Coordinates of N, CA and C in Angstrom, one line a residue:
M1 N 2.2 3.9 -11.5 CA 1.8 4.6 -10.2 C 0.4 4.2 -9.9
Q2 N -0.5 4.1 -10.9 CA -1.8 3.7 -10.6 C -1.9 2.3 -9.9
R3 N -1.1 1.4 -10.3 CA -1.1 0.1 -9.7 C -0.6 0.2 -8.2
R4 N 0.5 1.0 -8.0 CA 1.0 1.2 -6.7 C 0.0 1.8 -5.8
L5 N -0.8 2.8 -6.2 CA -1.8 3.5 -5.4 C -3.0 2.5 -5.2
S6 N -3.4 1.8 -6.2 CA -4.5 0.9 -6.0 C -4.2 -0.3 -5.1
L7 N -2.9 -0.8 -5.2 CA -2.5 -1.9 -4.3 C -2.3 -1.4 -2.8
N8 N -2.0 -0.1 -2.7 CA -1.8 0.5 -1.3 C -2.9 1.4 -0.9
W9 N -4.1 1.1 -1.3 CA -5.2 2.0 -1.0 C -5.3 2.1 0.5
S10 N -4.9 1.1 1.3 CA -5.0 1.2 2.7 C -4.1 2.3 3.3
A11 N -3.0 2.5 2.7 CA -2.1 3.6 3.2 C -2.8 4.9 3.0
L12 N -3.5 5.1 1.8 CA -4.2 6.3 1.6 C -5.3 6.5 2.7
A13 N -6.0 5.3 3.0 CA -7.1 5.4 4.0 C -6.5 5.7 5.3
I14 N -5.4 5.2 5.7 CA -4.7 5.5 7.0 C -4.4 7.0 7.0
R15 N -3.9 7.6 6.0 CA -3.6 9.0 5.9 C -4.9 9.8 6.1
G16 N -6.0 9.4 5.5 CA -7.3 10.1 5.6 C -7.8 10.0 7.0
I17 N -7.7 8.8 7.6 CA -8.3 8.6 9.0 C -7.4 9.4 10.0
A18 N -6.1 9.4 9.8 CA -5.3 10.2 10.7 C -5.6 11.7 10.6
A19 N -5.8 12.2 9.4 CA -6.2 13.6 9.2 C -7.5 13.9 9.8
I20 N -8.5 13.0 9.6 CA -9.8 13.3 10.2 C -9.8 13.2 11.8
A21 N -9.0 12.3 12.3 CA -8.9 12.1 13.8 C -8.2 13.4 14.3
F22 N -7.2 13.9 13.6 CA -6.5 15.1 14.0 C -7.5 16.3 14.0
A23 N -8.3 16.4 13.0 CA -9.2 17.5 12.8 C -10.3 17.4 14.0
I24 N -10.8 16.3 14.3 CA -11.8 16.2 15.4 C -11.2 16.6 16.7
I25 N -10.0 16.1 17.0 CA -9.4 16.5 18.3 C -9.2 18.0 18.3
A26 N -8.7 18.6 17.2 CA -8.4 20.0 17.2 C -9.7 20.9 17.3
F27 N -10.8 20.4 16.6 CA -12.1 21.2 16.7 C -12.6 21.1 18.2
L28 N -12.5 19.9 18.8 CA -13.1 19.7 20.1 C -12.3 20.4 21.2
L29 N -11.0 20.5 21.0 CA -10.2 21.1 22.1 C -9.4 22.3 21.5
P30 N -10.0 23.3 21.2 CA -9.3 24.5 20.5 C -8.4 25.2 21.5
G31 N -8.6 25.0 22.8 CA -7.7 25.7 23.8 C -6.4 25.0 24.1
L32 N -6.1 24.0 23.3 CA -4.8 23.2 23.6 C -3.7 24.2 23.6
T33 N -2.7 23.9 24.4 CA -1.5 24.7 24.5 C -0.7 24.5 23.2
L34 N 0.2 25.4 22.9 CA 1.0 25.3 21.7 C 1.8 24.1 21.7
G35 N 2.3 23.7 22.9 CA 3.0 22.4 23.0 C 2.2 21.2 22.6
A36 N 1.0 21.2 23.0 CA 0.1 20.0 22.6 C -0.1 20.1 21.1
L37 N -0.3 21.3 20.6 CA -0.5 21.4 19.1 C 0.7 20.9 18.4
I38 N 1.9 21.2 18.9 CA 3.1 20.8 18.2 C 3.1 19.2 18.2
L39 N 2.8 18.6 19.3 CA 2.8 17.2 19.4 C 1.8 16.5 18.5
L40 N 0.6 17.1 18.4 CA -0.5 16.6 17.5 C 0.0 16.7 16.1
F41 N 0.5 17.9 15.7 CA 1.0 18.1 14.4 C 2.2 17.1 14.1
A42 N 3.1 16.9 15.0 CA 4.2 16.0 14.8 C 3.7 14.5 14.5
A43 N 2.8 14.1 15.3 CA 2.2 12.7 15.1 C 1.6 12.6 13.8
Y44 N 0.8 13.6 13.4 CA 0.1 13.5 12.1 C 1.2 13.6 10.9
A45 N 2.2 14.4 11.0 CA 3.2 14.6 10.0 C 4.0 13.3 9.9
I46 N 4.3 12.6 11.0 CA 5.1 11.4 11.0 C 4.3 10.3 10.3
V47 N 3.0 10.1 10.7 CA 2.2 9.1 10.2 C 2.0 9.3 8.7
D48 N 1.7 10.6 8.3 CA 1.5 10.9 6.9 C 2.8 10.6 6.1
G49 N 4.0 11.0 6.6 CA 5.2 10.8 5.9 C 5.6 9.3 5.8
A50 N 5.3 8.6 6.9 CA 5.5 7.1 6.9 C 4.7 6.4 5.9
S51 N 3.4 6.8 5.7 CA 2.5 6.2 4.8 C 3.0 6.5 3.3
H52 N 3.5 7.7 3.1 CA 4.1 8.1 1.8 C 5.3 7.1 1.5
L53 N 6.2 6.9 2.5 CA 7.3 6.0 2.3 C 6.9 4.6 2.0
V54 N 5.9 4.1 2.8 CA 5.4 2.7 2.6 C 4.9 2.6 1.2
T55 N 4.1 3.5 0.7 CA 3.6 3.5 -0.6 C 4.7 3.6 -1.7
A56 N 5.7 4.4 -1.4 CA 6.8 4.5 -2.4 C 7.6 3.3 -2.6
F57 N 7.8 2.5 -1.5 CA 8.6 1.3 -1.6 C 7.9 0.0 -1.7
R58 N 6.6 0.0 -1.5 CA 5.9 -1.3 -1.7 C 5.5 -1.4 -3.2
H59 N 5.5 -2.7 -3.6 CA 5.1 -3.0 -5.0 C 5.8 -2.1 -6.0
R60 N 7.1 -2.0 -5.9 CA 7.9 -1.3 -6.8 C 7.9 -1.9 -8.2
E61 N 7.7 -1.0 -9.2 CA 7.8 -1.4 -10.6 C 9.0 -0.8 -11.2
A62 N 9.5 -1.4 -12.2 CA 10.7 -0.9 -12.9 C 11.9 -0.7 -12.0
G63 N 12.0 -1.5 -10.9 CA 13.1 -1.5 -10.1 C 13.4 -0.5 -9.1
G64 N 12.5 0.6 -9.0 CA 12.8 1.6 -8.1 C 11.6 2.2 -7.4
P65 N 11.8 2.9 -6.3 CA 10.7 3.5 -5.6 C 10.2 4.8 -6.4
D66 N 9.0 5.2 -6.0 CA 8.5 6.5 -6.5 C 9.1 7.6 -5.8
W67 N 10.0 8.4 -6.4 CA 10.8 9.4 -5.7 C 10.0 10.6 -5.3
L68 N 8.9 10.9 -5.9 CA 8.0 12.0 -5.5 C 7.4 11.6 -4.1
M69 N 7.0 10.4 -4.0 CA 6.4 9.9 -2.7 C 7.5 9.9 -1.6
V70 N 8.7 9.5 -2.0 CA 9.8 9.4 -1.0 C 10.1 10.8 -0.5
V71 N 10.2 11.8 -1.4 CA 10.5 13.2 -1.0 C 9.3 13.7 0.0
G72 N 8.1 13.5 -0.4 CA 7.0 13.9 0.4 C 7.0 13.2 1.8
G73 N 7.4 11.9 1.8 CA 7.4 11.2 3.1 C 8.6 11.7 4.0
I74 N 9.7 11.9 3.4 CA 10.8 12.4 4.2 C 10.5 13.8 4.7
A75 N 9.9 14.6 3.9 CA 9.5 16.0 4.4 C 8.5 15.9 5.5
G76 N 7.5 15.0 5.5 CA 6.6 14.9 6.5 C 7.2 14.4 7.8
I77 N 8.1 13.3 7.7 CA 8.7 12.8 8.9 C 9.7 13.8 9.5
A78 N 10.4 14.5 8.6 CA 11.4 15.5 9.1 C 10.6 16.6 9.9
A79 N 9.5 17.1 9.3 CA 8.8 18.1 10.0 C 8.2 17.6 11.3
G80 N 7.8 16.4 11.4 CA 7.3 15.8 12.7 C 8.4 15.7 13.7
I81 N 9.5 15.2 13.3 CA 10.7 15.0 14.2 C 11.1 16.4 14.7
L82 N 11.3 17.3 13.8 CA 11.7 18.7 14.3 C 10.7 19.2 15.3
A83 N 9.4 19.0 15.1 CA 8.4 19.6 16.0 C 8.6 18.9 17.4
V84 N 8.9 17.6 17.4 CA 9.1 16.9 18.7 C 10.3 17.3 19.4
L85 N 11.4 17.4 18.6 CA 12.7 17.7 19.2 C 12.8 19.2 19.7
L86 N 12.0 20.1 19.1 CA 12.1 21.5 19.5 C 10.7 22.0 20.0
P87 N 10.2 21.5 21.1 CA 8.9 21.8 21.5 C 8.8 23.3 22.0
G88 N 9.9 23.9 22.3 CA 9.8 25.3 22.8 C 9.9 26.3 21.6
I89 N 9.8 25.9 20.4 CA 9.9 26.8 19.3 C 8.8 27.8 19.3
T90 N 9.0 29.0 18.7 CA 8.0 30.0 18.7 C 6.9 29.7 17.8
A91 N 5.7 30.3 18.0 CA 4.6 30.1 17.1 C 4.9 30.4 15.7
L92 N 5.7 31.5 15.5 CA 6.0 31.9 14.1 C 6.8 30.7 13.4
F93 N 7.8 30.1 14.1 CA 8.5 29.0 13.5 C 7.6 27.8 13.2
L94 N 6.7 27.6 14.1 CA 5.7 26.5 13.9 C 4.9 26.7 12.7
V95 N 4.4 27.9 12.6 CA 3.6 28.3 11.4 C 4.4 28.1 10.1
T96 N 5.6 28.6 10.1 CA 6.5 28.4 9.0 C 6.8 27.0 8.6
L97 N 7.0 26.2 9.7 CA 7.3 24.7 9.5 C 6.1 24.0 8.9
I98 N 4.9 24.3 9.5 CA 3.7 23.6 9.0 C 3.4 24.1 7.5
G99 N 3.6 25.4 7.3 CA 3.4 25.9 5.9 C 4.3 25.3 4.9
A100 N 5.6 25.2 5.2 CA 6.5 24.5 4.3 C 6.2 23.1 4.0
W101 N 5.8 22.4 5.1 CA 5.4 21.0 4.9 C 4.2 20.9 4.0
A102 N 3.2 21.7 4.3 CA 2.0 21.7 3.5 C 2.3 22.0 2.0
I103 N 3.1 23.0 1.7 CA 3.4 23.3 0.4 C 4.2 22.2 -0.3
I104 N 5.2 21.6 0.3 CA 5.9 20.6 -0.3 C 5.1 19.3 -0.6
T105 N 4.3 18.9 0.4 CA 3.4 17.8 0.3 C 2.4 18.0 -0.8
G106 N 1.8 19.2 -0.8 CA 0.8 19.5 -1.8 C 1.3 19.5 -3.2
A107 N 2.5 20.1 -3.4 CA 3.1 20.2 -4.7 C 3.3 18.8 -5.2
M108 N 3.8 17.9 -4.4 CA 4.1 16.5 -4.8 C 2.8 15.8 -5.2
E109 N 1.7 16.1 -4.5 CA 0.4 15.4 -4.8 C -0.1 16.0 -6.1
V110 N 0.0 17.3 -6.4 CA -0.4 17.8 -7.7 C 0.3 17.2 -8.8
I111 N 1.6 17.1 -8.7 CA 2.5 16.4 -9.7 C 2.0 15.0 -9.9
A112 N 1.8 14.3 -8.8 CA 1.4 12.9 -8.9 C 0.1 12.8 -9.6
A113 N -0.9 13.6 -9.3 CA -2.2 13.6 -9.9 C -2.1 13.9 -11.4
Y114 N -1.2 14.8 -11.8 CA -1.0 15.1 -13.2 C -0.5 13.9 -13.9
Q115 N 0.4 13.2 -13.3 CA 1.0 12.0 -13.9 C -0.1 10.9 -14.0
L116 N -1.0 10.9 -13.2 CA -2.1 9.8 -13.2 C -3.3 10.1 -14.0
R117 N -3.3 11.3 -14.6 CA -4.5 11.8 -15.3 C -5.1 10.9 -16.3
K118 N -4.2 10.1 -17.0 CA -4.6 9.2 -18.1 C -4.8 7.8 -17.6
E119 N -4.4 7.5 -16.4 CA -4.4 6.2 -15.9 C -5.6 5.9 -15.0
I120 N -6.1 6.8 -14.3 CA -7.2 6.6 -13.3 C -8.2 7.6 -13.5
R121 N -9.4 7.2 -13.0 CA -10.5 8.2 -12.8 C -10.4 8.7 -11.4
G122 N -10.7 10.0 -11.2 CA -10.7 10.5 -9.9 C -9.4 11.1 -9.4
E123 N -8.4 11.2 -10.4 CA -7.1 11.8 -10.0 C -7.3 13.2 -9.5
W124 N -8.4 13.8 -9.8 CA -8.6 15.2 -9.4 C -8.7 15.3 -7.9
L125 N -9.1 14.2 -7.2 CA -9.1 14.2 -5.7 C -7.7 14.4 -5.1
L126 N -6.7 13.7 -5.7 CA -5.4 13.9 -5.3 C -4.9 15.3 -5.6
A127 N -5.2 15.8 -6.8 CA -4.8 17.2 -7.1 C -5.5 18.2 -6.2
F128 N -6.8 17.9 -5.9 CA -7.6 18.8 -5.0 C -6.9 18.8 -3.6
D129 N -6.5 17.6 -3.1 CA -5.8 17.6 -1.8 C -4.5 18.4 -1.9
G130 N -3.8 18.2 -3.0 CA -2.5 18.9 -3.1 C -2.7 20.4 -3.2
V131 N -3.7 20.9 -3.9 CA -4.0 22.3 -4.1 C -4.4 22.9 -2.7
I132 N -5.3 22.2 -2.0 CA -5.7 22.6 -0.6 C -4.4 22.7 0.3
S133 N -3.5 21.8 0.2 CA -2.3 21.8 1.0 C -1.4 23.0 0.6
V134 N -1.2 23.3 -0.6 CA -0.4 24.4 -1.1 C -1.1 25.7 -0.6
L135 N -2.4 25.9 -0.8 CA -3.1 27.1 -0.4 C -3.0 27.3 1.1
F136 N -3.1 26.2 1.8 CA -3.0 26.2 3.3 C -1.6 26.7 3.7
G137 N -0.6 26.2 3.1 CA 0.8 26.6 3.4 C 1.0 28.0 3.1
I138 N 0.5 28.5 2.0 CA 0.7 29.9 1.6 C 0.0 30.8 2.6
Y139 N -1.2 30.4 2.9 CA -2.0 31.2 3.9 C -1.2 31.3 5.2
L140 N -0.6 30.2 5.7 CA 0.1 30.3 6.9 C 1.3 31.2 6.8
W141 N 2.0 31.2 5.7 CA 3.1 32.1 5.5 C 2.7 33.6 5.4
L142 N 1.6 33.8 4.8 CA 1.1 35.2 4.6 C 0.5 35.8 5.9
F143 N -0.1 35.0 6.7 CA -0.7 35.5 7.9 C -0.3 34.7 9.2
P144 N 1.0 34.8 9.5 CA 1.5 34.0 10.7 C 1.1 34.5 12.0
G145 N 0.5 35.7 12.1 CA 0.1 36.2 13.4 C -1.3 35.8 13.8
A146 N -1.9 34.9 13.1 CA -3.3 34.5 13.4 C -3.3 34.0 14.8
G147 N -4.5 34.2 15.5 CA -4.6 33.8 16.9 C -4.5 32.3 17.0
A148 N -4.1 31.8 18.2 CA -3.9 30.4 18.4 C -5.1 29.6 18.1
I149 N -6.3 30.0 18.6 CA -7.5 29.2 18.4 C -7.8 29.2 16.9
A150 N -7.7 30.3 16.2 CA -8.0 30.4 14.8 C -7.1 29.5 14.0
L151 N -5.8 29.5 14.4 CA -4.8 28.6 13.8 C -5.2 27.1 14.0
V152 N -5.6 26.8 15.2 CA -6.0 25.4 15.4 C -7.2 25.0 14.6
W153 N -8.2 25.9 14.5 CA -9.4 25.6 13.6 C -9.0 25.6 12.1
L154 N -8.1 26.4 11.7 CA -7.7 26.4 10.3 C -7.0 25.1 10.0
I155 N -6.1 24.7 10.9 CA -5.4 23.4 10.7 C -6.4 22.3 10.7
A156 N -7.4 22.3 11.6 CA -8.4 21.3 11.7 C -9.2 21.2 10.4
A157 N -9.6 22.3 9.9 CA -10.4 22.4 8.7 C -9.6 21.8 7.5
F158 N -8.3 22.2 7.4 CA -7.4 21.6 6.4 C -7.4 20.1 6.5
A159 N -7.1 19.6 7.7 CA -7.0 18.2 7.9 C -8.3 17.4 7.6
L160 N -9.4 18.0 8.0 CA -10.7 17.4 7.7 C -10.9 17.2 6.2
I161 N -10.7 18.3 5.5 CA -10.9 18.3 4.0 C -9.9 17.3 3.4
S162 N -8.7 17.4 3.8 CA -7.7 16.5 3.3 C -8.0 15.0 3.6
G163 N -8.4 14.8 4.8 CA -8.7 13.4 5.2 C -9.9 12.8 4.4
V164 N -10.9 13.6 4.2 CA -12.1 13.1 3.5 C -11.7 12.9 2.0
S165 N -11.0 13.8 1.4 CA -10.6 13.5 0.0 C -9.7 12.3 -0.1
L166 N -8.8 12.1 0.8 CA -7.9 10.9 0.8 C -8.7 9.6 1.0
L167 N -9.7 9.7 1.9 CA -10.5 8.5 2.1 C -11.3 8.1 0.8
V168 N -11.9 9.2 0.2 CA -12.7 8.9 -1.0 C -11.7 8.3 -2.1
L169 N -10.5 8.9 -2.2 CA -9.6 8.4 -3.2 C -9.2 6.9 -2.8
A170 N -9.0 6.6 -1.6 CA -8.6 5.3 -1.1 C -9.6 4.3 -1.5
F171 N -10.9 4.6 -1.3 CA -12.0 3.7 -1.6 C -12.2 3.5 -3.1
R172 N -11.9 4.6 -3.9 CA -11.9 4.4 -5.4 C -10.7 3.5 -5.8
M173 N -9.6 3.6 -5.2 CA -8.5 2.8 -5.5 C -8.8 1.3 -5.1
R174 N -9.4 1.1 -4.0 CA -9.8 -0.2 -3.5 C -10.8 -0.8 -4.5
S175 N -11.8 0.0 -5.0 CA -12.7 -0.5 -6.0 C -12.0 -0.9 -7.2
M176 N -11.0 -0.1 -7.6 CA -10.3 -0.4 -8.9 C -9.5 -1.7 -8.7
T177 N -8.9 -1.9 -7.6 CA -8.2 -3.2 -7.3 C -9.2 -4.4 -7.4
E178 N -10.4 -4.2 -6.7 CA -11.3 -5.3 -6.8 C -11.8 -5.6 -8.2
R179 N -12.1 -4.5 -9.0 CA -12.5 -4.7 -10.3 C -11.5 -5.4 -11.2
N180 N -10.2 -5.0 -11.0 CA -9.1 -5.7 -11.7 C -9.0 -7.1 -11.3
R181 N -9.2 -7.4 -10.0 CA -9.1 -8.8 -9.5 C -10.2 -9.6 -10.1
D182 N -11.5 -9.0 -10.2 CA -12.6 -9.7 -10.8 C -12.4 -10.0 -12.3
V183 N -11.8 -9.0 -13.0 CA -11.6 -9.2 -14.4 C -10.5 -10.3 -14.6
R184 N -9.5 -10.3 -13.8 CA -8.4 -11.3 -14.0 C -9.0 -12.7 -13.6
G185 N -9.8 -12.7 -12.5 CA -10.5 -14.0 -12.1 C -11.4 -14.5 -13.2
G186 N -12.2 -13.6 -13.8 CA -13.2 -14.0 -14.8 C -12.5 -14.5 -16.1
S187 N -11.4 -13.8 -16.4 CA -10.7 -14.2 -17.7 C -10.0 -15.6 -17.4
A188 N -9.6 -15.8 -16.2 CA -8.9 -17.1 -15.9 C -10.0 -18.2 -16.0
T189 N -11.2 -17.9 -15.5 CA -12.2 -18.9 -15.5 C -12.7 -19.2 -16.9
A190 N -12.7 -18.2 -17.8 CA -13.2 -18.4 -19.2 C -12.1 -19.1 -20.0
A191 N -10.9 -19.1 -19.6 CA -9.8 -19.8 -20.4 C -9.8 -21.2 -20.0

């Protein structure tokens, strides 16, 4: 899994950039209608899910994809598609949908970080992102009646924290890939 993440660091970076872009838009335009919020969430969830799937199927080792990433990717894409297809859904359903997506995605990231604990340094960033996702989802389920602007700001804060942690992880994975490339190149030169 370490090799897959390090070779696909750009997918992590795209997830981080998408989350940060979503956060900036949500902070700057808190008065968006619920319909616009649904479309912003749908776009973010679809991009996030697609990047999970790309990472799961690229550079497969031992003949198969990473099924934790597949489940997380399908959950993200499904949540995004449902939000697009049902724009008139109530705020309560939207909150429940976003909460479920955040909990599922977060749990998968915590599990993946646990599996990576002996393979990479900085796996805590993935676990941190997962814990933030799970806590965010639980909060949405416990307090569904939050005001629309407060909900927009809460979602934006989550996306900003998530995006920054994913970007830091992506650049750590990129550095690891470059170090591994340098080591392989140096050993080939020495031989």
